[in-house]
């Protein structure tokens, strides 16, 4: 009896291994934006568009669309450049006129424009 149970366990384990080996690989992470970043975006969006349920829905849709277009690292880079452009002095000129920083911000602006079309 004990040998039959061990054999049955081995067969089940073997079948599980075959099933796991046949499973397709998992897709890359589709939701790499942390909840905090999404919430910050929605709060800022609602401050600009009104504190209503409709604004909440539209702003949530907007960050979801941006996240589908732009990876989180690109979003952080663009937000950082935009923040640093608001500072005064010589240091901020580094972030205003270079092609690299302009391209980073342009990607975010493109994603925001598409999100606005789809959500607002």
PDB file of C-alpha atoms in Angstrom:
ATOM      1  CA  UNK A   1       0.000   0.000   0.000  1.00  0.00           C
ATOM      2  CA  UNK A   2       2.772   2.414   0.957  1.00  0.00           C
ATOM      3  CA  UNK A   3       4.634   1.662  -2.278  1.00  0.00           C
ATOM      4  CA  UNK A   4       1.499   2.404  -4.317  1.00  0.00           C
ATOM      5  CA  UNK A   5       1.086   5.774  -2.584  1.00  0.00           C
ATOM      6  CA  UNK A   6       4.721   6.666  -3.230  1.00  0.00           C
ATOM      7  CA  UNK A   7       4.355   5.643  -6.870  1.00  0.00           C
ATOM      8  CA  UNK A   8       1.150   7.692  -7.229  1.00  0.00           C
ATOM      9  CA  UNK A   9       2.881  10.702  -5.674  1.00  0.00           C
ATOM     10  CA  UNK A  10       5.781  10.346  -8.082  1.00  0.00           C
ATOM     11  CA  UNK A  11       3.429  10.137 -11.072  1.00  0.00           C
ATOM     12  CA  UNK A  12       1.516  13.243  -9.951  1.00  0.00           C
ATOM     13  CA  UNK A  13       4.773  15.126  -9.373  1.00  0.00           C
ATOM     14  CA  UNK A  14       6.015  14.047 -12.787  1.00  0.00           C
ATOM     15  CA  UNK A  15       2.815  15.190 -14.473  1.00  0.00           C
ATOM     16  CA  UNK A  16       3.009  18.518 -12.665  1.00  0.00           C
ATOM     17  CA  UNK A  17       6.562  18.936 -13.902  1.00  0.00           C
ATOM     18  CA  UNK A  18       5.461  18.226 -17.469  1.00  0.00           C
ATOM     19  CA  UNK A  19       2.611  20.722 -17.164  1.00  0.00           C
ATOM     20  CA  UNK A  20       4.939  23.379 -15.791  1.00  0.00           C
ATOM     21  CA  UNK A  21       7.472  22.760 -18.531  1.00  0.00           C
ATOM     22  CA  UNK A  22       4.767  23.141 -21.193  1.00  0.00           C
ATOM     23  CA  UNK A  23       3.442  26.454 -19.822  1.00  0.00           C
ATOM     24  CA  UNK A  24       4.411  29.478 -21.914  1.00  0.00           C
ATOM     25  CA  UNK A  25       6.775  31.997 -20.341  1.00  0.00           C
ATOM     26  CA  UNK A  26       5.186  34.803 -18.387  1.00  0.00           C
ATOM     27  CA  UNK A  27       4.808  38.131 -20.205  1.00  0.00           C
ATOM     28  CA  UNK A  28       6.979  41.059 -19.148  1.00  0.00           C
ATOM     29  CA  UNK A  29       5.696  43.245 -16.368  1.00  0.00           C
ATOM     30  CA  UNK A  30       2.859  45.334 -17.757  1.00  0.00           C
ATOM     31  CA  UNK A  31       2.195  47.350 -14.630  1.00  0.00           C
ATOM     32  CA  UNK A  32       5.525  48.729 -13.495  1.00  0.00           C
ATOM     33  CA  UNK A  33       4.101  51.988 -12.087  1.00  0.00           C
ATOM     34  CA  UNK A  34       3.897  51.902  -8.285  1.00  0.00           C
ATOM     35  CA  UNK A  35       0.559  52.731  -6.702  1.00  0.00           C
ATOM     36  CA  UNK A  36       2.030  55.848  -5.090  1.00  0.00           C
ATOM     37  CA  UNK A  37       3.066  57.281  -8.471  1.00  0.00           C
ATOM     38  CA  UNK A  38      -0.368  56.586  -9.930  1.00  0.00           C
ATOM     39  CA  UNK A  39      -2.063  58.207  -6.927  1.00  0.00           C
ATOM     40  CA  UNK A  40       0.159  61.299  -7.138  1.00  0.00           C
ATOM     41  CA  UNK A  41      -0.708  61.701 -10.812  1.00  0.00           C
ATOM     42  CA  UNK A  42      -4.432  61.313 -10.138  1.00  0.00           C
ATOM     43  CA  UNK A  43      -4.338  63.839  -7.263  1.00  0.00           C
ATOM     44  CA  UNK A  44      -2.543  66.410  -9.436  1.00  0.00           C
ATOM     45  CA  UNK A  45      -4.871  65.736 -12.355  1.00  0.00           C
ATOM     46  CA  UNK A  46      -7.944  66.142 -10.146  1.00  0.00           C
ATOM     47  CA  UNK A  47      -6.560  69.392  -8.726  1.00  0.00           C
ATOM     48  CA  UNK A  48      -6.469  70.716 -12.290  1.00  0.00           C
ATOM     49  CA  UNK A  49      -9.743  69.173 -13.498  1.00  0.00           C
ATOM     50  CA  UNK A  50     -12.008  69.290 -10.447  1.00  0.00           C
ATOM     51  CA  UNK A  51     -12.609  67.150  -7.411  1.00  0.00           C
ATOM     52  CA  UNK A  52     -15.461  65.138  -8.913  1.00  0.00           C
ATOM     53  CA  UNK A  53     -16.122  61.466  -9.490  1.00  0.00           C
ATOM     54  CA  UNK A  54     -15.964  62.084 -13.239  1.00  0.00           C
ATOM     55  CA  UNK A  55     -12.524  63.689 -12.886  1.00  0.00           C
ATOM     56  CA  UNK A  56     -11.363  60.715 -10.810  1.00  0.00           C
ATOM     57  CA  UNK A  57     -12.441  58.312 -13.534  1.00  0.00           C
ATOM     58  CA  UNK A  58     -10.849  60.355 -16.309  1.00  0.00           C
ATOM     59  CA  UNK A  59      -7.604  60.968 -14.413  1.00  0.00           C
ATOM     60  CA  UNK A  60      -7.302  57.270 -13.526  1.00  0.00           C
ATOM     61  CA  UNK A  61      -7.838  56.401 -17.166  1.00  0.00           C
ATOM     62  CA  UNK A  62      -5.189  58.941 -18.123  1.00  0.00           C
ATOM     63  CA  UNK A  63      -2.420  57.464 -15.960  1.00  0.00           C
ATOM     64  CA  UNK A  64      -3.368  53.966 -17.130  1.00  0.00           C
ATOM     65  CA  UNK A  65      -2.932  55.072 -20.747  1.00  0.00           C
ATOM     66  CA  UNK A  66       0.367  56.786 -19.983  1.00  0.00           C
ATOM     67  CA  UNK A  67       1.585  53.637 -18.213  1.00  0.00           C
ATOM     68  CA  UNK A  68       0.665  51.560 -21.260  1.00  0.00           C
ATOM     69  CA  UNK A  69       2.768  53.805 -23.512  1.00  0.00           C
ATOM     70  CA  UNK A  70       5.695  54.914 -21.369  1.00  0.00           C
ATOM     71  CA  UNK A  71       7.727  52.669 -19.026  1.00  0.00           C
ATOM     72  CA  UNK A  72       7.972  53.880 -15.449  1.00  0.00           C
ATOM     73  CA  UNK A  73      11.672  54.726 -15.771  1.00  0.00           C
ATOM     74  CA  UNK A  74      10.868  57.038 -18.689  1.00  0.00           C
ATOM     75  CA  UNK A  75       8.052  58.632 -16.708  1.00  0.00           C
ATOM     76  CA  UNK A  76      10.360  59.302 -13.747  1.00  0.00           C
ATOM     77  CA  UNK A  77      13.049  60.728 -16.032  1.00  0.00           C
ATOM     78  CA  UNK A  78      10.588  63.088 -17.729  1.00  0.00           C
ATOM     79  CA  UNK A  79       9.032  64.218 -14.440  1.00  0.00           C
ATOM     80  CA  UNK A  80      12.520  64.861 -13.061  1.00  0.00           C
ATOM     81  CA  UNK A  81      13.491  66.963 -16.077  1.00  0.00           C
ATOM     82  CA  UNK A  82      10.252  68.952 -15.828  1.00  0.00           C
ATOM     83  CA  UNK A  83      10.836  69.579 -12.125  1.00  0.00           C
ATOM     84  CA  UNK A  84      14.435  70.663 -12.695  1.00  0.00           C
ATOM     85  CA  UNK A  85      13.386  72.993 -15.516  1.00  0.00           C
ATOM     86  CA  UNK A  86      11.351  74.958 -12.980  1.00  0.00           C
ATOM     87  CA  UNK A  87      14.396  75.840 -10.898  1.00  0.00           C
ATOM     88  CA  UNK A  88      16.219  79.085 -11.488  1.00  0.00           C
ATOM     89  CA  UNK A  89      19.839  79.781 -12.230  1.00  0.00           C
ATOM     90  CA  UNK A  90      22.496  78.357 -14.463  1.00  0.00           C
ATOM     91  CA  UNK A  91      21.926  74.776 -13.382  1.00  0.00           C
ATOM     92  CA  UNK A  92      18.455  74.687 -14.876  1.00  0.00           C
ATOM     93  CA  UNK A  93      19.747  75.582 -18.355  1.00  0.00           C
ATOM     94  CA  UNK A  94      21.277  72.116 -18.544  1.00  0.00           C
ATOM     95  CA  UNK A  95      17.753  70.681 -18.538  1.00  0.00           C
ATOM     96  CA  UNK A  96      16.160  73.208 -20.865  1.00  0.00           C
ATOM     97  CA  UNK A  97      18.029  73.175 -24.136  1.00  0.00           C
ATOM     98  CA  UNK A  98      19.592  69.754 -24.622  1.00  0.00           C
ATOM     99  CA  UNK A  99      18.277  67.287 -27.158  1.00  0.00           C
ATOM    100  CA  UNK A 100      18.324  64.410 -24.675  1.00  0.00           C
ATOM    101  CA  UNK A 101      16.135  66.135 -22.103  1.00  0.00           C
ATOM    102  CA  UNK A 102      13.820  67.482 -24.785  1.00  0.00           C
ATOM    103  CA  UNK A 103      13.338  63.957 -26.172  1.00  0.00           C
ATOM    104  CA  UNK A 104      12.574  62.547 -22.725  1.00  0.00           C
ATOM    105  CA  UNK A 105       9.923  65.195 -22.087  1.00  0.00           C
ATOM    106  CA  UNK A 106       8.518  64.823 -25.612  1.00  0.00           C
ATOM    107  CA  UNK A 107       7.808  61.135 -24.953  1.00  0.00           C
ATOM    108  CA  UNK A 108       5.834  62.030 -21.831  1.00  0.00           C
ATOM    109  CA  UNK A 109       3.960  64.790 -23.658  1.00  0.00           C
ATOM    110  CA  UNK A 110       3.069  62.376 -26.476  1.00  0.00           C
ATOM    111  CA  UNK A 111       1.759  59.832 -23.962  1.00  0.00           C
ATOM    112  CA  UNK A 112      -0.218  62.543 -22.151  1.00  0.00           C
ATOM    113  CA  UNK A 113      -1.735  63.759 -25.423  1.00  0.00           C
ATOM    114  CA  UNK A 114      -2.847  60.265 -26.353  1.00  0.00           C
ATOM    115  CA  UNK A 115      -4.266  59.732 -22.860  1.00  0.00           C
ATOM    116  CA  UNK A 116      -6.176  63.009 -23.105  1.00  0.00           C
ATOM    117  CA  UNK A 117      -7.721  61.970 -26.406  1.00  0.00           C
ATOM    118  CA  UNK A 118      -8.776  58.588 -25.034  1.00  0.00           C
ATOM    119  CA  UNK A 119      -9.905  59.655 -21.555  1.00  0.00           C
ATOM    120  CA  UNK A 120     -11.119  63.240 -21.741  1.00  0.00           C
TER     121      UNK A 120
END
